[in-house]
Amino acid sequence: MKILIIEDEAHIADGLRYNVEAEGHEAEIAPDGESGLELAGTGRFDAVVLDVMLPGIDGFEVARRLRESSNYVPILMLTARGRPEDVLKGFEAGTDDYLPKPFDLEIFLARLNGLLRRREWSRRETTKERLGDTFEINGKTIDFANLELRSDGETIHLTMMEIKLLRYLIEHEGQTVSRSTILEDVWGLQEDTDTRAIDNFIVRLRKYLEDQPNEPQIVRTVRGVGYKFMGTQRPKL
Ligand code: CA
């Protein structure tokens, strides 16, 4: 597999490359956001390791621009320790997983291999007969394996985090789930995080699913607590 490492600190970048190559992958290093974006845009890579703090455009902007250009290469973001807001900002920008600095190299490789596995699994799913891992709602099909939402010939690509959050809400259909529970179960973040940060994700899910996102019937707000997914129990309008 080919891994792109976008990291300006040379000793970290070299250490990552060494370990990635020891795993049998190929690695290339980009020392800033612009060159990283250009390289990632070639589509040659199976995964991108992306530092947040970069000279020029930062990691969030790199992720955002890649996703805007319909490039869905898996992205593992490297964040500064103790910055949960960075983690959420990164997921909003379309990254798939994160690792707080400083990190253990074994954990880094485990996260990276996890992303690559999910990528392979998703690729295999698209080539063979589509399996039953889908959920139908409001005339739309959520395809968990392919990270897609399909309706009337339109296909929207979802990020792994959007899919994870959707699956979580669906699994808790009809139950009120608090923001802090969602943050902990879906993002793996502790409760001192600013829990309002997930509201942006909910806004996006509503845009995908609801007829009128401003008057949500499916992903409902439970005031002062969190959210409740109403799927098949949805009352007629
Ligand atoms: Ca940096």
Short mmCIF file of C-alpha atoms and ligand atoms in Angstrom, two decimals:
data_model
loop_
_atom_site.label_atom_id
_atom_site.label_comp_id
_atom_site.label_asym_id
_atom_site.label_seq_id
_atom_site.Cartn_x
_atom_site.Cartn_y
_atom_site.Cartn_z
CA MET A 1 0.00 0.00 0.00
CA LYS A 2 1.09 3.59 -0.59
CA ILE A 3 0.97 6.00 2.32
CA LEU A 4 1.33 9.77 2.11
CA ILE A 5 2.71 11.45 5.23
CA ILE A 6 1.97 15.19 5.42
CA GLU A 7 4.10 16.39 8.31
CA ASP A 8 6.47 19.35 8.59
CA GLU A 9 8.54 18.09 11.52
CA ALA A 10 11.23 16.11 9.74
CA HIS A 11 12.12 13.81 12.63
CA ILE A 12 8.49 12.78 13.10
CA ALA A 13 7.94 12.35 9.36
CA ASP A 14 11.07 10.22 9.03
CA GLY A 15 10.09 8.10 12.03
CA LEU A 16 6.64 7.51 10.56
CA ARG A 17 8.07 6.63 7.17
CA TYR A 18 10.51 4.19 8.73
CA ASN A 19 7.71 2.39 10.55
CA VAL A 20 5.33 2.42 7.63
CA GLU A 21 8.02 0.89 5.41
CA ALA A 22 8.87 -1.69 8.07
CA GLU A 23 5.23 -2.80 7.75
CA GLY A 24 5.80 -3.44 4.06
CA HIS A 25 4.11 -0.30 2.74
CA GLU A 26 5.56 2.46 0.58
CA ALA A 27 5.69 5.98 2.00
CA GLU A 28 6.15 9.50 0.70
CA ILE A 29 6.55 12.65 2.76
CA ALA A 30 5.09 16.09 2.04
CA PRO A 31 6.48 18.84 4.33
CA ASP A 32 3.56 21.28 3.97
CA GLY A 33 -0.15 21.43 3.19
CA GLU A 34 0.11 22.62 -0.40
CA SER A 35 2.50 19.93 -1.56
CA GLY A 36 0.54 17.35 0.42
CA LEU A 37 -2.68 18.37 -1.25
CA GLU A 38 -1.08 18.17 -4.66
CA LEU A 39 0.35 14.70 -4.01
CA ALA A 40 -2.86 13.37 -2.46
CA GLY A 41 -4.77 14.75 -5.43
CA THR A 42 -2.93 12.38 -7.74
CA GLY A 43 -4.99 9.53 -6.28
CA ARG A 44 -1.89 7.35 -5.96
CA PHE A 45 -2.25 6.81 -2.22
CA ASP A 46 -4.19 4.28 -0.16
CA ALA A 47 -4.11 6.42 2.98
CA VAL A 48 -2.93 9.83 4.16
CA VAL A 49 -1.34 10.62 7.53
CA LEU A 50 -2.09 14.28 8.09
CA ASP A 51 -0.63 16.59 10.72
CA VAL A 52 -2.88 19.47 11.83
CA MET A 53 -0.27 22.17 12.37
CA LEU A 54 1.47 22.76 9.06
CA PRO A 55 3.10 25.78 7.44
CA GLY A 56 0.75 27.41 4.94
CA ILE A 57 -2.63 25.72 4.79
CA ASP A 58 -3.26 23.54 7.84
CA GLY A 59 -4.38 19.94 8.03
CA PHE A 60 -8.07 20.81 8.36
CA GLU A 61 -7.93 22.76 5.11
CA VAL A 62 -6.09 19.94 3.36
CA ALA A 63 -8.80 17.46 4.40
CA ARG A 64 -11.59 19.85 3.48
CA ARG A 65 -10.20 20.52 0.01
CA LEU A 66 -9.62 16.83 -0.67
CA ARG A 67 -13.21 15.99 0.23
CA GLU A 68 -14.50 18.95 -1.78
CA SER A 69 -12.75 17.54 -4.80
CA SER A 70 -14.46 14.16 -4.17
CA ASN A 71 -11.23 12.53 -3.02
CA TYR A 72 -12.15 10.03 -0.28
CA VAL A 73 -8.73 8.60 0.52
CA PRO A 74 -8.73 7.50 4.20
CA ILE A 75 -7.15 10.19 6.39
CA LEU A 76 -5.52 9.62 9.78
CA MET A 77 -5.11 13.00 11.45
CA LEU A 78 -2.37 13.77 13.98
CA THR A 79 -3.64 16.23 16.61
CA ALA A 80 -2.02 18.03 19.50
CA ARG A 81 -2.61 16.41 22.88
CA GLY A 82 -5.63 17.61 24.84
CA ARG A 83 -7.36 19.36 21.96
CA PRO A 84 -10.68 17.57 21.53
CA GLU A 85 -11.94 20.55 19.53
CA ASP A 86 -9.23 19.75 16.99
CA VAL A 87 -10.49 16.20 16.76
CA LEU A 88 -14.03 17.34 16.06
CA LYS A 89 -12.87 20.00 13.61
CA GLY A 90 -10.90 17.30 11.83
CA PHE A 91 -13.87 14.98 11.57
CA GLU A 92 -15.95 17.85 10.26
CA ALA A 93 -13.31 18.47 7.62
CA GLY A 94 -13.74 14.83 6.59
CA THR A 95 -10.92 12.93 8.28
CA ASP A 96 -11.56 9.30 9.23
CA ASP A 97 -9.54 8.75 12.38
CA TYR A 98 -7.15 10.63 14.61
CA LEU A 99 -4.19 10.11 16.87
CA PRO A 100 -3.15 12.61 19.57
CA LYS A 101 0.53 13.56 19.69
CA PRO A 102 2.72 12.28 21.21
CA PHE A 103 1.74 8.73 20.31
CA ASP A 104 3.11 5.26 20.55
CA LEU A 105 4.28 3.99 17.16
CA GLU A 106 2.50 0.68 17.67
CA ILE A 107 -0.76 2.52 18.17
CA PHE A 108 -0.04 4.58 15.08
CA LEU A 109 0.44 1.44 12.98
CA ALA A 110 -2.67 -0.17 14.45
CA ARG A 111 -4.77 2.89 13.54
CA LEU A 112 -3.26 3.09 10.07
CA ASN A 113 -3.79 -0.60 9.39
CA GLY A 114 -7.35 -0.29 10.66
CA LEU A 115 -8.03 2.43 8.09
CA LEU A 116 -6.45 0.39 5.31
CA ARG A 117 -8.49 -2.68 6.26
CA ARG A 118 -11.74 -0.73 6.21
CA ARG A 119 -10.78 0.66 2.83
CA GLU A 120 -10.09 -2.80 1.42
CA TRP A 121 -13.27 -4.19 2.90
CA SER A 122 -15.28 -1.38 1.38
CA ARG A 123 -13.62 -1.90 -2.02
CA ARG A 124 -14.37 -5.61 -1.99
CA GLU A 125 -17.97 -4.88 -1.09
CA THR A 126 -18.37 -2.69 -4.14
CA THR A 127 -17.06 -5.33 -6.50
CA LYS A 128 -19.08 -8.26 -5.27
CA GLU A 129 -22.79 -8.50 -4.84
CA ARG A 130 -23.98 -5.87 -2.41
CA LEU A 131 -24.66 -7.43 0.94
CA GLY A 132 -27.50 -6.58 3.24
CA ASP A 133 -25.74 -4.00 5.38
CA THR A 134 -28.12 -1.20 4.46
CA PHE A 135 -30.86 0.76 6.14
CA GLU A 136 -33.87 2.23 4.38
CA ILE A 137 -35.35 5.48 5.56
CA ASN A 138 -37.51 8.18 4.01
CA GLY A 139 -37.02 6.76 0.53
CA LYS A 140 -33.24 6.72 0.94
CA THR A 141 -30.83 3.85 1.35
CA ILE A 142 -27.92 4.11 3.77
CA ASP A 143 -25.21 1.74 2.57
CA PHE A 144 -22.87 1.21 5.51
CA ALA A 145 -20.24 -0.83 3.69
CA ASN A 146 -19.86 1.59 0.81
CA LEU A 147 -20.29 4.75 2.91
CA GLU A 148 -23.08 5.94 0.67
CA LEU A 149 -26.55 7.39 0.86
CA ARG A 150 -28.61 6.71 -2.23
CA SER A 151 -31.91 8.19 -3.33
CA ASP A 152 -33.54 8.68 -6.72
CA GLY A 153 -30.40 8.06 -8.68
CA GLU A 154 -28.41 10.42 -6.49
CA THR A 155 -25.50 9.09 -4.46
CA ILE A 156 -23.93 11.03 -1.61
CA HIS A 157 -20.63 9.88 -0.18
CA LEU A 158 -20.50 9.88 3.63
CA THR A 159 -17.39 10.02 5.79
CA MET A 160 -16.61 7.11 8.10
CA MET A 161 -17.58 9.28 11.06
CA GLU A 162 -20.92 10.22 9.55
CA ILE A 163 -21.60 6.54 8.93
CA LYS A 164 -20.51 5.64 12.46
CA LEU A 165 -22.78 8.28 13.98
CA LEU A 166 -25.70 7.24 11.78
CA ARG A 167 -25.26 3.60 12.70
CA TYR A 168 -25.10 4.51 16.37
CA LEU A 169 -28.30 6.57 16.20
CA ILE A 170 -30.09 3.83 14.26
CA GLU A 171 -28.98 1.20 16.77
CA HIS A 172 -30.53 3.38 19.49
CA GLU A 173 -33.67 4.08 17.52
CA GLY A 174 -36.45 5.51 19.67
CA GLN A 175 -34.08 6.17 22.58
CA THR A 176 -32.83 9.54 23.71
CA VAL A 177 -29.04 9.60 23.60
CA SER A 178 -27.16 12.43 25.27
CA ARG A 179 -24.48 14.43 23.51
CA SER A 180 -21.83 13.29 25.97
CA THR A 181 -22.78 9.63 25.49
CA ILE A 182 -22.55 10.04 21.73
CA LEU A 183 -19.16 11.73 22.01
CA GLU A 184 -17.85 8.95 24.16
CA ASP A 185 -19.36 6.02 22.24
CA VAL A 186 -18.89 7.29 18.70
CA TRP A 187 -15.83 9.51 18.91
CA GLY A 188 -14.14 7.98 21.92
CA LEU A 189 -13.90 11.42 23.52
CA GLN A 190 -14.30 12.14 27.21
CA GLU A 191 -17.08 14.26 28.53
CA ASP A 192 -15.09 17.43 29.22
CA THR A 193 -15.31 18.05 25.48
CA ASP A 194 -17.57 20.82 24.24
CA THR A 195 -20.53 18.63 23.43
CA ARG A 196 -22.19 21.18 21.16
CA ALA A 197 -19.53 20.38 18.61
CA ILE A 198 -21.45 17.33 17.45
CA ASP A 199 -24.41 19.52 16.50
CA ASN A 200 -22.74 20.31 13.19
CA PHE A 201 -22.70 16.62 12.37
CA ILE A 202 -26.37 16.34 13.20
CA VAL A 203 -27.11 19.29 10.90
CA ARG A 204 -25.37 17.43 8.08
CA LEU A 205 -27.19 14.15 8.74
CA ARG A 206 -30.50 16.03 8.70
CA LYS A 207 -29.62 17.61 5.38
CA TYR A 208 -29.07 14.10 4.01
CA LEU A 209 -32.14 12.46 5.51
CA GLU A 210 -34.89 14.94 6.23
CA ASP A 211 -37.44 16.44 3.86
CA GLN A 212 -37.28 19.65 5.88
CA PRO A 213 -33.99 19.75 7.78
CA ASN A 214 -35.18 22.72 9.84
CA GLU A 215 -38.14 20.72 11.12
CA PRO A 216 -36.50 17.36 11.68
CA GLN A 217 -38.72 14.31 12.00
CA ILE A 218 -36.03 11.65 11.88
CA VAL A 219 -33.08 12.97 13.88
CA ARG A 220 -34.97 14.81 16.59
CA THR A 221 -33.57 17.14 19.21
CA VAL A 222 -34.39 16.33 22.81
CA ARG A 223 -34.00 19.74 24.40
CA GLY A 224 -31.23 20.02 26.96
CA VAL A 225 -30.25 16.37 26.54
CA GLY A 226 -29.35 15.18 23.08
CA TYR A 227 -30.98 13.42 20.17
CA LYS A 228 -33.44 10.71 19.33
CA PHE A 229 -33.53 8.79 16.04
CA MET A 230 -37.05 8.12 14.82
CA GLY A 231 -37.03 5.75 11.89
CA THR A 232 -39.80 3.29 11.31
CA GLN A 233 -41.84 4.75 14.17
CA ARG A 234 -42.06 8.05 12.37
CA PRO A 235 -45.60 9.42 12.59
CA LYS A 236 -47.31 10.55 9.39
CA LEU A 237 -46.96 14.26 8.67
CA CA B 1 3.38 20.14 12.53
#
